[in-house]
Every structure is written in structure tokens, then in C-alpha cells.
CSV table of C-alpha atoms in Angstrom, one decimal:
chain,number,residue,atom,x,y,z
V,1063,MET,CA,8.4,-17.8,-29.1
V,1064,THR,CA,5.3,-17.9,-27.0
V,1065,PRO,CA,4.1,-14.4,-25.9
V,1066,SER,CA,4.9,-13.5,-22.3
V,1067,THR,CA,2.9,-11.1,-20.1
V,1068,TYR,CA,4.4,-8.0,-18.6
V,1069,ALA,CA,2.9,-5.5,-16.2
V,1070,ALA,CA,3.4,-1.7,-16.6
V,1071,VAL,CA,2.8,0.6,-13.7
V,1072,ASP,CA,2.2,3.9,-15.5
V,1073,LEU,CA,1.7,6.9,-13.2
V,1074,GLY,CA,0.6,10.2,-14.7
V,1075,ALA,CA,0.1,13.6,-13.1
V,1076,SER,CA,-3.7,13.2,-12.9
V,1077,SER,CA,-4.2,9.4,-12.9
V,1078,GLY,CA,-2.4,6.1,-12.6
V,1079,ARG,CA,-2.9,2.7,-14.2
V,1080,VAL,CA,-1.6,-0.8,-14.1
V,1081,MET,CA,-1.6,-2.4,-17.5
V,1082,ALA,CA,-0.9,-6.0,-18.6
V,1083,ALA,CA,0.6,-6.7,-22.1
V,1084,ARG,CA,1.2,-9.9,-24.0
V,1085,VAL,CA,4.3,-9.5,-26.1
V,1086,GLY,CA,5.7,-11.9,-28.7
V,1087,PRO,CA,6.3,-12.2,-32.4
V,1088,GLY,CA,3.6,-10.1,-34.1
V,1089,THR,CA,1.8,-9.8,-30.8
V,1090,LEU,CA,1.4,-6.7,-28.6
V,1091,GLU,CA,-1.9,-6.8,-26.7
V,1092,LEU,CA,-2.5,-4.3,-23.9
V,1093,THR,CA,-5.2,-4.6,-21.2
V,1094,GLU,CA,-6.0,-2.2,-18.5
V,1095,VAL,CA,-6.0,-4.0,-15.1
V,1096,ARG,CA,-6.6,-1.1,-12.7
V,1097,ARG,CA,-7.0,2.7,-13.1
V,1098,PHE,CA,-7.1,5.1,-10.3
V,1099,PRO,CA,-7.0,8.9,-9.7
V,1100,ASN,CA,-3.8,10.7,-8.7
V,1101,ARG,CA,-5.1,13.6,-6.6
V,1102,PRO,CA,-2.7,15.9,-4.8
V,1103,VAL,CA,-3.4,16.8,-1.2
V,1104,ARG,CA,-2.8,20.2,0.4
V,1105,VAL,CA,-1.6,20.0,4.0
V,1106,ASN,CA,-0.7,23.1,6.1
V,1107,GLY,CA,-0.3,25.1,2.9
V,1108,THR,CA,1.9,22.6,1.1
V,1109,LEU,CA,0.8,20.6,-2.0
V,1110,HIS,CA,1.8,16.9,-1.7
V,1111,TRP,CA,1.5,13.8,-3.7
V,1112,ASP,CA,-0.4,11.0,-2.0
V,1113,VAL,CA,2.4,8.5,-2.7
V,1114,LEU,CA,1.2,5.9,-0.2
V,1115,GLY,CA,-2.2,5.9,-1.8
V,1116,LEU,CA,-0.5,5.4,-5.2
V,1117,TYR,CA,1.6,2.6,-3.9
V,1118,GLY,CA,-1.5,0.9,-2.4
V,1119,ASN,CA,-3.2,1.1,-5.8
V,1120,VAL,CA,0.0,-0.4,-7.5
V,1121,LEU,CA,-0.2,-3.3,-5.1
V,1122,ASP,CA,-3.9,-3.8,-5.9
V,1123,GLY,CA,-3.1,-3.7,-9.6
V,1124,LEU,CA,-0.4,-6.3,-9.4
V,1125,ARG,CA,-2.7,-8.5,-7.3
V,1126,ALA,CA,-5.4,-8.2,-10.1
V,1127,ALA,CA,-3.0,-8.7,-13.0
V,1128,PRO,CA,-3.0,-12.0,-15.0
V,1129,PRO,CA,-1.0,-14.9,-13.6
V,1130,GLY,CA,2.4,-15.8,-14.8
V,1131,LEU,CA,3.9,-12.3,-15.2
V,1132,ALA,CA,7.4,-12.2,-16.6
V,1133,SER,CA,8.3,-8.8,-15.2
V,1134,VAL,CA,7.1,-5.5,-13.8
V,1135,GLY,CA,8.1,-2.0,-14.9
V,1136,ILE,CA,7.3,1.4,-13.4
V,1137,ASP,CA,7.2,4.9,-15.0
V,1138,SER,CA,5.9,8.2,-13.8
V,1139,TRP,CA,6.1,11.9,-14.2
V,1140,ALA,CA,9.5,13.5,-13.7
V,1141,VAL,CA,11.3,15.8,-11.2
V,1142,ASP,CA,9.5,14.9,-7.9
V,1143,TYR,CA,11.2,12.7,-5.3
V,1144,GLY,CA,11.0,11.2,-1.8
V,1145,LEU,CA,13.7,11.5,0.9
V,1146,LEU,CA,14.6,8.5,2.9
V,1147,ASP,CA,16.3,8.5,6.4
V,1148,GLY,CA,19.2,6.2,7.4
V,1149,ASP,CA,16.8,3.3,8.0
V,1150,GLY,CA,15.2,3.6,4.6
V,1151,ASN,CA,12.0,5.1,5.8
V,1152,LEU,CA,10.2,7.9,3.9
V,1153,ILE,CA,10.8,11.2,5.8
V,1154,GLY,CA,7.6,12.9,4.5
V,1155,ASN,CA,5.1,12.8,1.6
V,1156,PRO,CA,6.8,14.0,-1.6
V,1157,VAL,CA,5.9,17.6,-2.5
V,1158,HIS,CA,4.0,18.3,-5.7
V,1159,TYR,CA,5.9,20.2,-8.4
V,1160,ARG,CA,3.1,22.7,-8.7
V,1161,ASP,CA,3.6,23.7,-5.0
V,1162,SER,CA,4.7,27.3,-4.5
V,1163,ARG,CA,7.8,26.5,-2.4
V,1164,THR,CA,10.0,27.0,-5.5
V,1165,ASP,CA,8.7,30.5,-6.2
V,1166,GLY,CA,11.8,32.7,-6.9
V,1167,VAL,CA,14.3,29.8,-6.3
V,1168,MET,CA,15.1,29.2,-10.0
V,1169,GLU,CA,15.9,32.9,-10.5
V,1170,ARG,CA,18.2,32.9,-7.4
V,1171,VAL,CA,20.1,29.8,-8.5
V,1172,ARG,CA,20.4,31.1,-12.1
V,1173,ALA,CA,21.8,34.4,-10.8
V,1174,GLU,CA,24.3,32.6,-8.6
V,1175,LEU,CA,25.5,30.0,-11.1
V,1176,GLY,CA,24.8,31.5,-14.4
V,1177,ASP,CA,22.6,30.2,-17.2
V,1178,ASP,CA,25.5,29.2,-19.4
V,1179,PHE,CA,27.0,26.9,-16.7
V,1180,LEU,CA,23.6,25.3,-15.8
V,1181,TYR,CA,22.6,24.7,-19.4
V,1182,ARG,CA,26.1,23.5,-20.6
V,1183,THR,CA,26.0,21.0,-17.7
V,1184,SER,CA,22.5,19.6,-17.6
V,1185,GLY,CA,21.1,20.7,-21.0
V,1186,LEU,CA,17.7,21.3,-19.4
V,1187,GLN,CA,15.0,23.7,-20.1
V,1188,PHE,CA,14.7,26.3,-17.3
V,1189,LEU,CA,11.5,25.3,-15.4
V,1190,PRO,CA,10.8,26.5,-11.8
V,1191,PHE,CA,9.9,23.0,-10.7
V,1192,ASN,CA,13.1,21.1,-11.9
V,1193,THR,CA,14.5,18.9,-9.1
V,1194,ILE,CA,17.5,21.1,-8.6
V,1195,TYR,CA,15.3,24.1,-7.6
V,1196,GLN,CA,13.1,21.9,-5.4
V,1197,LEU,CA,16.1,20.7,-3.6
V,1198,ALA,CA,17.4,24.2,-3.2
V,1199,ALA,CA,14.1,25.0,-1.5
V,1200,ASP,CA,14.2,21.8,0.6
V,1201,ASP,CA,16.5,20.5,3.3
V,1202,PRO,CA,18.2,17.4,1.7
V,1203,GLU,CA,20.8,17.3,4.5
V,1204,ARG,CA,18.2,15.6,6.7
V,1205,ALA,CA,18.1,12.7,4.3
V,1206,SER,CA,20.2,9.7,3.6
V,1207,THR,CA,18.9,9.0,0.1
V,1208,LEU,CA,16.8,10.7,-2.6
V,1209,LEU,CA,14.7,8.6,-4.8
V,1210,LEU,CA,12.6,9.8,-7.8
V,1211,ILE,CA,9.0,8.6,-7.7
V,1212,PRO,CA,9.4,5.4,-9.9
V,1213,ASP,CA,12.6,4.5,-8.1
V,1214,LEU,CA,10.9,5.0,-4.7
V,1215,LEU,CA,8.1,2.6,-5.7
V,1216,ALA,CA,10.6,0.1,-7.1
V,1217,TYR,CA,12.5,0.4,-3.8
V,1218,TRP,CA,9.3,-0.4,-1.8
V,1219,LEU,CA,8.7,-3.4,-4.1
V,1220,THR,CA,12.2,-4.8,-4.1
V,1221,GLY,CA,14.5,-3.1,-1.7
V,1222,GLY,CA,16.7,-2.0,-4.6
V,1223,ILE,CA,18.1,1.5,-4.5
V,1224,GLY,CA,19.0,3.4,-7.7
V,1225,ALA,CA,18.1,6.1,-10.1
V,1226,GLU,CA,17.0,5.2,-13.6
V,1227,ARG,CA,18.9,7.4,-16.1
V,1228,THR,CA,16.1,8.8,-18.3
V,1229,ASN,CA,14.3,10.2,-15.2
V,1230,ALA,CA,17.6,11.3,-13.6
V,1231,SER,CA,18.2,13.4,-16.7
V,1232,THR,CA,15.2,15.6,-15.8
V,1233,THR,CA,16.6,16.6,-12.4
V,1234,GLY,CA,19.1,19.2,-13.6
V,1235,LEU,CA,21.8,17.3,-11.6
V,1236,LEU,CA,23.0,15.0,-14.3
V,1237,ASP,CA,25.8,15.9,-16.7
V,1238,VAL,CA,24.2,15.6,-20.1
V,1239,ARG,CA,27.5,15.0,-21.8
V,1240,THR,CA,28.7,12.1,-19.6
V,1241,GLY,CA,25.4,10.7,-18.3
V,1242,ALA,CA,26.7,10.8,-14.7
V,1243,TRP,CA,25.8,12.9,-11.7
V,1244,SER,CA,27.6,16.3,-11.9
V,1245,GLY,CA,29.8,16.7,-8.9
V,1246,ASP,CA,30.8,20.2,-10.0
V,1247,LEU,CA,27.2,21.3,-10.2
V,1248,LEU,CA,26.3,19.7,-6.9
V,1249,ASP,CA,29.3,21.5,-5.2
V,1250,ARG,CA,28.4,24.8,-6.7
V,1251,VAL,CA,24.7,24.7,-5.8
V,1252,GLY,CA,25.5,23.3,-2.3
V,1253,LEU,CA,23.7,20.0,-2.5
V,1254,PRO,CA,25.0,16.8,-0.8
V,1255,ALA,CA,26.2,14.3,-3.4
V,1256,ARG,CA,25.8,11.5,-0.9
V,1257,VAL,CA,22.0,11.5,-1.2
V,1258,LEU,CA,22.0,10.6,-4.9
V,1259,PRO,CA,21.9,6.8,-5.6
V,1260,PRO,CA,23.7,4.8,-8.3
V,1261,LEU,CA,22.5,5.2,-11.8
V,1262,ARG,CA,20.9,2.4,-13.8
V,1263,ASP,CA,19.7,2.1,-17.4
V,1264,PRO,CA,16.5,0.9,-19.0
V,1265,GLY,CA,16.5,-2.9,-19.2
V,1266,GLU,CA,18.4,-3.5,-16.0
V,1267,VAL,CA,16.8,-5.7,-13.4
V,1268,ILE,CA,16.2,-3.7,-10.2
V,1269,GLY,CA,15.5,-6.7,-8.1
V,1270,THR,CA,12.8,-9.2,-7.2
V,1271,LEU,CA,9.8,-8.8,-4.9
V,1272,ARG,CA,10.3,-8.5,-1.2
V,1273,PRO,CA,8.7,-11.4,0.7
V,1274,ASP,CA,6.0,-9.2,2.2
V,1275,VAL,CA,5.1,-7.7,-1.2
V,1276,ALA,CA,5.0,-11.1,-2.7
V,1277,GLU,CA,2.6,-12.3,0.0
V,1278,GLU,CA,0.4,-9.2,-0.3
V,1279,THR,CA,0.1,-9.4,-4.1
V,1280,GLY,CA,0.0,-13.2,-4.5
V,1281,ARG,CA,3.1,-13.0,-6.7
V,1282,PRO,CA,6.2,-15.2,-6.5
V,1283,THR,CA,9.3,-13.7,-4.8
V,1284,ASP,CA,11.3,-14.3,-7.9
V,1285,LEU,CA,9.2,-11.9,-10.0
V,1286,PRO,CA,11.7,-9.3,-11.4
V,1287,VAL,CA,11.1,-5.6,-11.4
V,1288,THR,CA,12.9,-4.2,-14.5
V,1289,ALA,CA,14.0,-0.6,-15.0
V,1290,VAL,CA,12.3,0.9,-18.0
V,1291,GLY,CA,12.3,4.5,-19.4
V,1292,SER,CA,11.0,5.5,-16.0
V,1293,HIS,CA,10.3,9.1,-17.1
V,1294,ASP,CA,6.9,8.6,-18.7
V,1295,THR,CA,7.9,10.6,-21.8
V,1296,ALA,CA,10.9,8.4,-22.3
V,1297,SER,CA,8.7,5.3,-22.4
V,1298,ALA,CA,6.2,7.1,-24.7
V,1299,VAL,CA,8.8,8.1,-27.2
V,1300,ALA,CA,10.2,4.6,-27.2
V,1301,ALA,CA,6.7,3.5,-28.5
V,1302,VAL,CA,6.4,6.2,-31.2
V,1303,PRO,CA,5.5,4.1,-34.3
V,1304,ALA,CA,8.1,5.8,-36.5
V,1305,THR,CA,9.7,4.1,-39.5
V,1306,GLY,CA,12.7,6.5,-40.0
V,1307,GLU,CA,14.5,9.4,-38.4
V,1308,ARG,CA,12.7,12.4,-39.9
V,1309,PHE,CA,9.9,12.5,-37.4
V,1310,ALA,CA,8.8,14.7,-34.5
V,1311,TYR,CA,6.7,13.6,-31.5
V,1312,ILE,CA,4.2,15.2,-29.3
V,1313,SER,CA,3.6,13.2,-26.1
V,1314,CYS,CA,0.3,14.9,-25.3
V,1315,GLY,CA,-1.5,14.6,-21.9
V,1316,THR,CA,-1.4,17.0,-18.9
V,1317,TRP,CA,1.8,18.3,-20.6
V,1318,SER,CA,2.6,18.4,-24.3
V,1319,LEU,CA,6.3,17.3,-24.7
V,1320,VAL,CA,7.2,18.4,-28.3
V,1321,GLY,CA,10.4,17.5,-29.9
V,1322,VAL,CA,12.7,15.3,-31.9
V,1323,GLU,CA,14.9,12.3,-31.1
V,1324,LEU,CA,18.7,12.9,-31.5
V,1325,ASP,CA,21.9,11.0,-31.0
V,1326,ALA,CA,23.6,13.9,-29.1
V,1327,PRO,CA,22.5,16.9,-27.1
V,1328,VAL,CA,22.2,20.4,-28.6
V,1329,LEU,CA,23.9,22.8,-26.2
V,1330,THR,CA,24.2,25.9,-28.3
V,1331,GLU,CA,23.4,29.4,-27.1
V,1332,ALA,CA,20.4,29.5,-29.5
V,1333,SER,CA,19.1,26.3,-27.9
V,1334,ARG,CA,19.5,27.8,-24.4
V,1335,LYS,CA,17.7,31.0,-25.4
V,1336,ALA,CA,14.9,29.0,-26.9
V,1337,ASN,CA,14.7,27.1,-23.6
V,1338,PHE,CA,14.9,23.6,-25.2
V,1339,THR,CA,15.7,20.6,-23.0
V,1340,ASN,CA,18.0,17.6,-23.7
V,1341,GLU,CA,16.6,14.7,-21.7
V,1342,GLY,CA,17.7,11.1,-21.8
V,1343,GLY,CA,15.9,8.5,-23.9
V,1344,VAL,CA,16.0,4.8,-24.2
V,1345,ASP,CA,19.3,3.4,-25.7
V,1346,GLY,CA,21.2,6.6,-25.0
V,1347,THR,CA,19.1,8.8,-27.3
V,1348,VAL,CA,18.4,12.4,-26.6
V,1349,ARG,CA,14.8,13.7,-26.3
V,1350,TYR,CA,15.3,17.2,-27.6
V,1351,LEU,CA,12.1,18.9,-26.7
V,1352,ARG,CA,10.3,21.7,-25.0
V,1353,ASN,CA,7.5,21.5,-22.5
V,1354,VAL,CA,4.2,23.1,-23.5
V,1355,MET,CA,1.5,23.4,-20.9
V,1356,GLY,CA,-0.7,20.9,-22.6
V,1357,LEU,CA,-4.2,19.6,-21.8
V,1358,TRP,CA,-3.8,20.7,-18.1
V,1359,LEU,CA,-5.6,23.9,-19.4
V,1360,LEU,CA,-8.6,21.8,-20.4
V,1361,GLN,CA,-8.4,19.5,-17.4
V,1362,GLU,CA,-8.5,22.4,-15.0
V,1363,SER,CA,-11.3,24.1,-16.9
V,1364,LEU,CA,-13.4,20.9,-16.7
V,1365,ARG,CA,-12.7,20.6,-13.0
V,1366,THR,CA,-13.9,24.2,-12.5
V,1367,TRP,CA,-17.0,23.6,-14.5
V,1368,GLY,CA,-17.7,20.3,-12.6
V,1369,ASP,CA,-20.6,19.0,-14.8
V,1370,ALA,CA,-19.1,19.5,-18.2
V,1371,ASP,CA,-19.7,16.9,-21.0
V,1372,LEU,CA,-16.3,16.8,-22.8
V,1373,PRO,CA,-17.4,15.0,-26.0
V,1374,ALA,CA,-20.3,17.5,-26.4
V,1375,LEU,CA,-18.0,20.4,-25.7
V,1376,LEU,CA,-15.5,19.2,-28.3
V,1377,ASP,CA,-18.2,18.9,-30.9
V,1378,GLU,CA,-19.5,22.4,-30.2
V,1379,ALA,CA,-15.9,23.8,-30.1
V,1380,ALA,CA,-15.3,22.4,-33.6
V,1381,ARG,CA,-18.1,24.7,-34.8
V,1382,VAL,CA,-16.7,27.8,-33.1
V,1383,PRO,CA,-14.8,30.1,-35.4
V,1384,GLY,CA,-11.1,29.4,-35.0
V,1385,LEU,CA,-8.2,31.7,-34.0
V,1386,ARG,CA,-10.5,34.2,-32.4
V,1387,SER,CA,-9.5,34.0,-28.7
V,1388,LEU,CA,-5.9,33.0,-28.1
V,1389,ILE,CA,-3.6,32.6,-25.1
V,1390,ASP,CA,0.1,31.8,-24.5
V,1391,PRO,CA,-0.3,28.4,-22.9
V,1392,ASP,CA,3.1,28.7,-21.3
V,1393,ASP,CA,2.4,31.8,-19.3
V,1394,PRO,CA,3.3,31.0,-15.7
V,1395,GLU,CA,-0.2,32.2,-14.6
V,1396,PHE,CA,-1.6,28.9,-15.9
V,1397,LEU,CA,0.7,26.6,-13.9
V,1398,PRO,CA,-1.0,26.5,-10.5
V,1399,PRO,CA,-4.4,24.7,-9.9
V,1400,GLY,CA,-7.4,26.9,-9.8
V,1401,ASP,CA,-10.1,28.6,-11.9
V,1402,MET,CA,-8.6,28.2,-15.3
V,1403,PRO,CA,-11.5,29.7,-17.4
V,1404,ALA,CA,-11.3,32.9,-15.4
V,1405,ARG,CA,-7.6,33.1,-16.0
V,1406,ILE,CA,-8.0,32.4,-19.7
V,1407,THR,CA,-10.6,35.2,-19.9
V,1408,ALA,CA,-8.4,37.6,-18.0
V,1409,HIS,CA,-5.4,36.7,-20.2
V,1410,CYS,CA,-7.3,37.5,-23.4
V,1411,ARG,CA,-8.6,40.8,-21.9
V,1412,ARG,CA,-5.0,41.9,-21.1
V,1413,ARG,CA,-3.9,41.1,-24.7
V,1414,GLY,CA,-6.8,43.0,-26.2
V,1415,LEU,CA,-8.2,39.9,-27.8
V,1416,PRO,CA,-11.8,38.8,-27.8
V,1417,GLU,CA,-12.8,37.0,-24.5
V,1418,PRO,CA,-14.4,33.6,-24.7
V,1419,ARG,CA,-18.0,33.9,-23.7
V,1420,THR,CA,-19.1,30.3,-23.6
V,1421,ARG,CA,-17.5,27.0,-22.5
V,1422,ALA,CA,-17.2,25.9,-26.1
V,1423,GLU,CA,-15.4,29.1,-27.0
V,1424,THR,CA,-13.0,28.5,-24.0
V,1425,VAL,CA,-12.3,25.0,-25.2
V,1426,ARG,CA,-11.6,26.3,-28.8
V,1427,CYS,CA,-9.3,28.9,-27.4
V,1428,VAL,CA,-7.3,26.3,-25.5
V,1429,LEU,CA,-7.0,23.9,-28.5
V,1430,ASP,CA,-6.2,26.7,-31.0
V,1431,SER,CA,-3.6,28.0,-28.6
V,1432,LEU,CA,-2.1,24.5,-28.1
V,1433,ALA,CA,-1.9,23.9,-31.8
V,1434,LEU,CA,-0.1,27.2,-32.2
V,1435,ALA,CA,2.4,26.3,-29.5
V,1436,HIS,CA,2.9,22.9,-31.0
V,1437,ARG,CA,3.7,24.5,-34.4
V,1438,ALA,CA,6.1,27.0,-32.9
V,1439,THR,CA,8.0,24.3,-30.9
V,1440,LEU,CA,8.1,21.9,-33.8
V,1441,ARG,CA,9.7,24.5,-36.1
V,1442,GLN,CA,12.1,25.6,-33.4
V,1443,ALA,CA,13.2,22.0,-32.8
V,1444,ALA,CA,13.8,21.4,-36.5
V,1445,ARG,CA,15.8,24.6,-36.9
V,1446,LEU,CA,17.9,24.3,-33.7
V,1447,SER,CA,18.7,20.6,-34.2
V,1448,GLY,CA,19.1,20.5,-38.0
V,1449,ARG,CA,16.7,17.6,-38.1
V,1450,GLU,CA,14.1,17.7,-41.0
V,1451,ILE,CA,10.6,16.7,-40.1
V,1452,ASP,CA,8.3,14.8,-42.5
V,1453,VAL,CA,5.6,13.7,-40.0
V,1454,VAL,CA,4.5,14.4,-36.5
V,1455,HIS,CA,3.5,11.5,-34.2
V,1456,LEU,CA,1.1,12.6,-31.5
V,1457,VAL,CA,0.8,10.0,-28.8
V,1458,GLY,CA,-0.8,9.7,-25.4
V,1459,GLY,CA,-4.3,10.7,-24.2
V,1460,GLY,CA,-4.3,13.8,-26.5
V,1461,SER,CA,-4.3,11.5,-29.5
V,1462,ARG,CA,-8.0,10.9,-28.8
V,1463,ASN,CA,-8.8,14.6,-29.2
V,1464,GLU,CA,-9.6,14.7,-32.9
V,1465,LEU,CA,-10.0,18.4,-33.0
V,1466,LEU,CA,-6.6,19.0,-31.4
V,1467,CYS,CA,-4.9,16.5,-33.8
V,1468,GLN,CA,-6.4,18.2,-36.9
V,1469,LEU,CA,-5.6,21.7,-35.6
V,1470,THR,CA,-2.0,20.6,-35.0
V,1471,ALA,CA,-1.8,19.3,-38.6
V,1472,ASP,CA,-3.3,22.5,-40.0
V,1473,ALA,CA,-1.1,24.8,-37.9
V,1474,SER,CA,2.2,22.9,-38.6
V,1475,GLY,CA,1.5,22.1,-42.2
V,1476,LEU,CA,2.6,18.5,-41.5
V,1477,PRO,CA,0.7,15.2,-41.4
V,1478,VAL,CA,-0.1,14.1,-37.8
V,1479,VAL,CA,-0.3,10.4,-37.0
V,1480,ALA,CA,-2.3,10.0,-33.8
V,1481,GLY,CA,-1.8,7.1,-31.5
V,1482,PRO,CA,-1.2,5.0,-29.7
V,1483,VAL,CA,-3.1,6.4,-26.7
V,1484,GLU,CA,-1.3,4.2,-24.2
V,1485,ALA,CA,2.2,4.9,-25.7
V,1486,THR,CA,3.8,5.2,-22.3
V,1487,ALA,CA,2.6,1.8,-21.1
V,1488,LEU,CA,3.6,0.2,-24.4
V,1489,GLY,CA,7.1,1.6,-24.2
V,1490,ASN,CA,7.3,0.4,-20.7
V,1491,VAL,CA,6.4,-3.2,-21.5
V,1492,LEU,CA,8.5,-3.3,-24.7
V,1493,VAL,CA,11.7,-2.4,-22.8
V,1494,GLN,CA,10.9,-5.2,-20.3
V,1495,ALA,CA,10.2,-7.6,-23.2
V,1496,ARG,CA,13.5,-6.6,-24.9
V,1497,ALA,CA,15.4,-7.3,-21.7
V,1498,GLN,CA,14.1,-10.8,-21.9
V,1499,GLY,CA,14.8,-11.3,-25.6
V,1500,ALA,CA,11.2,-10.9,-27.0
V,1501,VAL,CA,12.2,-8.1,-29.3
V,1502,SER,CA,15.7,-7.1,-30.4
V,1503,SER,CA,15.9,-3.3,-30.9
V,1504,LEU,CA,14.2,0.0,-30.6
V,1505,ALA,CA,13.4,-0.1,-34.3
V,1506,GLU,CA,11.7,-3.5,-33.8
V,1507,MET,CA,9.8,-2.2,-30.9
V,1508,ARG,CA,8.4,0.7,-32.9
V,1509,ALA,CA,7.6,-1.6,-35.9
V,1510,LEU,CA,5.6,-3.8,-33.6
V,1511,VAL,CA,3.7,-0.8,-32.3
V,1512,ALA,CA,2.9,0.3,-35.9
V,1513,ALA,CA,1.8,-3.1,-36.9
V,1514,THR,CA,-0.5,-3.8,-34.0
V,1515,GLN,CA,-1.9,-0.6,-32.6
V,1516,PRO,CA,-4.8,1.6,-34.0
V,1517,LEU,CA,-3.4,4.8,-35.6
V,1518,ARG,CA,-5.1,7.7,-37.4
V,1519,ARG,CA,-3.5,10.1,-39.9
V,1520,TYR,CA,-4.6,13.7,-40.1
V,1521,GLU,CA,-3.6,15.6,-43.2
V,1522,PRO,CA,-3.0,19.4,-43.0
V,1523,SER,CA,-5.5,21.7,-44.8
V,1524,GLY,CA,-2.7,23.3,-46.8
V,1525,ASN,CA,-3.5,26.9,-45.8
V,1526,THR,CA,-1.2,28.1,-43.0
V,1527,THR,CA,-1.8,31.8,-43.6
V,1528,PRO,CA,-4.3,32.2,-40.7
V,1529,TRP,CA,-1.9,30.4,-38.4
V,1530,ASP,CA,1.0,32.6,-39.6
V,1531,GLU,CA,-1.1,35.7,-38.7
V,1532,ALA,CA,-2.1,34.2,-35.3
V,1533,ALA,CA,1.5,33.3,-34.5
V,1534,ALA,CA,2.6,36.9,-35.3
V,1535,LEU,CA,-0.2,38.2,-33.1
V,1536,LEU,CA,1.1,36.2,-30.1
V,1537,ASP,CA,4.7,37.0,-31.1
V,1538,LEU,CA,5.5,33.2,-31.4
V,1539,PRO,CA,8.6,32.0,-33.3
V,1540,SER,CA,7.8,31.3,-37.0
């Protein structure tokens, strides 16, 4: 079979990219076509996504992609959405999940409906920006249709309306046991069921290009847009180069999504109290995981410093004594944009721990703290799910951070296989390729990734005692 070329539109919380990939027997070659920033815009006190700017960059990327594309797929971050009026027009720019409009909303909804009902229905980690809480702070009655970000862009490309299931599973509105929208939950929270579109699965063809889109991009009108694991973590996990079941993953970028892949959700009281989430994966799998704040801490620190040289800072941070300054990465104070180094210093001061005095010490504090959070979450995931873990696959942009990978191996006591960097784009194109018969199964997709992509293995030091003591100091689960 001659390799075909697929386009992946991969939108992250801080940048987007259009990638092209040749996929065929023994072939998986990924090329970046266009990369662009994804910068939020604050207007009248509200933080928005510049979704029209993103869409313009998507069109530019498709225009610049190689000829003869077989399909296009779109993935993005989760939970955020656009509202359409009765004529299919966007009512307003989507609001950013870091906006303060949901302050206190989650607590109110939980008090009204009860944690047990919410978790038993959706299986989701309690996070203040989940779609259910955003909608409770919004006015969905003014809308005809709600579309999550990848579905919104696909609608603009094709006119097809729907909700891809892996991303829909992050909203808090999907019944994790049936895979359908929960009418009971919608009724009890007072949200209109009519705005939620039909569900679709990865591999389904959404539609072909609208004539105006085809003309603008120079592509044929019969070019299909295929549903993929449109939550970026679902695509990333689909491309984890695992060879068996006893693996954990860390999809590491702005967030660290840390967990295991299961066949069924875990809805126990212990799981709820540990705040683990059960999100949909490709082929009906369950991504049993917990969100850790991730490299957002480092990204915001670099933005505050302005002129920082990250490679030099990482080299210097590797020489800083470890486990000296520590933070809880998941403290809500680190969620909003702003002066991250100042918040890190204040956090250490409140805990009575040494304050980082230099930029390198701040970086080491962030990476040590993330490694500790990775360790705690991996151990909880194994214990709560009953899944044994032999190896950790760390994928995404964080896999380039050698210090973080080694610290995660040392902290967890498990080998860490780092890579691929572009796991999300690879998972995106591989689902498209499978829909056209180029690969046959999820296992074959992963084997192709392992055989063709550069990976690096980090062995643990064997001494977890300092990490045990640091975890006890932060009162993290052991």
C-alpha cells in the first residue's frame, strides 16, 4: 500500500500547528506545515480565545500542506466551547477556561446536586473550569447549538454539526457508563438539552469541505474531515508507544495528564475522593487520570522573565541542589495567568520552606515539584484502578525536558520512556489513517509509533528515600 498524506490540526492551550504525515506500512513521517501562537485576549474584563485567528491559521496551514491530502483531522484542548445562534453564526468569542467567571460556581453546583451524583454520572475530576460549570455561569438559553472547539472548527470547514465523544466526555455532561448525554444531569442542573449536538466517534467522517473553504485553501471539495480523538490528550494517548497493558502515561505540556488506560471507568468513593477523572479514549477505552498543573508553571515564569534562555536555565537548574524549595503545583493560586515566580516564592514562604532566590532555583523548584506530583498521581492511579505499572510513557512537549524526565523516573522509581514529542498530532493522523484502512488497530498504531519515532529511556536512580521525605513534607499520597 502506497503511503497517503494526512493533515492534523493540533491546537494546544499556548500554540497551534498544522502537521502533515505520510502513513503506510512501516512509514510514519510527520512534518510541521505551520505553527502559530494561541494567545488569549482580555476584553472588558473577560478572557477569551481568539478563535477566529486560530481558524485563519488553520486555513493558512491547509493551504500550505502538501498536495493530495487524504483527510484532515482536528484536535484541541478540552472543556471550552462556542455558542451558535439559529442561523449557525457564532454568538461571541469563546471564553477561556482560565477566566474568573466560574469562581464559586463549581462549589454551588456541587452543593446543589451532590458530589456522589455528579461523579457517579460523569466520572470527572472536580475542576472549576469543566464545561458544566462554565455553562452554569453562562446563558446557554440564548443559543441554538453548543460546539466544543474542535467541533466548531470542523463545522466551519464542512457544515457538519456534532460532538466527538472523547472531548464530550470532558464536559461533565456525558454519562460515563452509557457514553450518551445525561438527560438526568441536564435536567437537575437546569441546562437545555437542545443545545447539545449528536455524538460521533473517532474515525467517523464529519463531512467534506464547503465550497468557499475549498476555494480559499486550494483543496478539492471532496476532501474529507475525519473525527479523531479530538481531545488532544485522547489523541496523545492513542500514540503512546506501549507494547502491553502495564503502562502509565504522562501527556506533558501546559498540563500534565497522568494516568492509565482502562476498559471501564472507576467510580468508587476512593476514586472520587482522590479526584480522578474517567475520560473517553479512542476505541471506547477510558483515560483514568488526574490533571496536574504541568509546565504552565514554567511557561508563565518564562513569560514573566521575558528574556530567559530556557536551555541555559535548565542546565543551571540541573546543578541546583534538589528538593530544597517545593510547591504544590495544583494549588488554585497557580491557575490564573500572572507573575508565577512571585507566587512560587510566596507559596514556599507560607509553607516555611526555603524560597528560590534565582531563576535557576525557581526552575528546579517547579520541576522537582512536578516530579513529585507525577509520582503521587501514578501511585494513586495504580492503587485505585488495580492496574500494575511497569513503565511510564511521557509524551508531548515535556518529553524534550531531560531534567523533568529523569526527575520523574527518580521520584517514581519507574523507567520513563520519553517521546514522541508530537504524540497528539501522530494520534490524530493515525486515527484518520485507520479510518481509510492504512492501519488496522490501536495496537498496530502504537507499534508503528514505536518503530518509527525517536524515543529515549530514563532509568530511575534507585534511591527514592529523598522523594519519600519530600512527599511527606508536602503531605502527598505515598
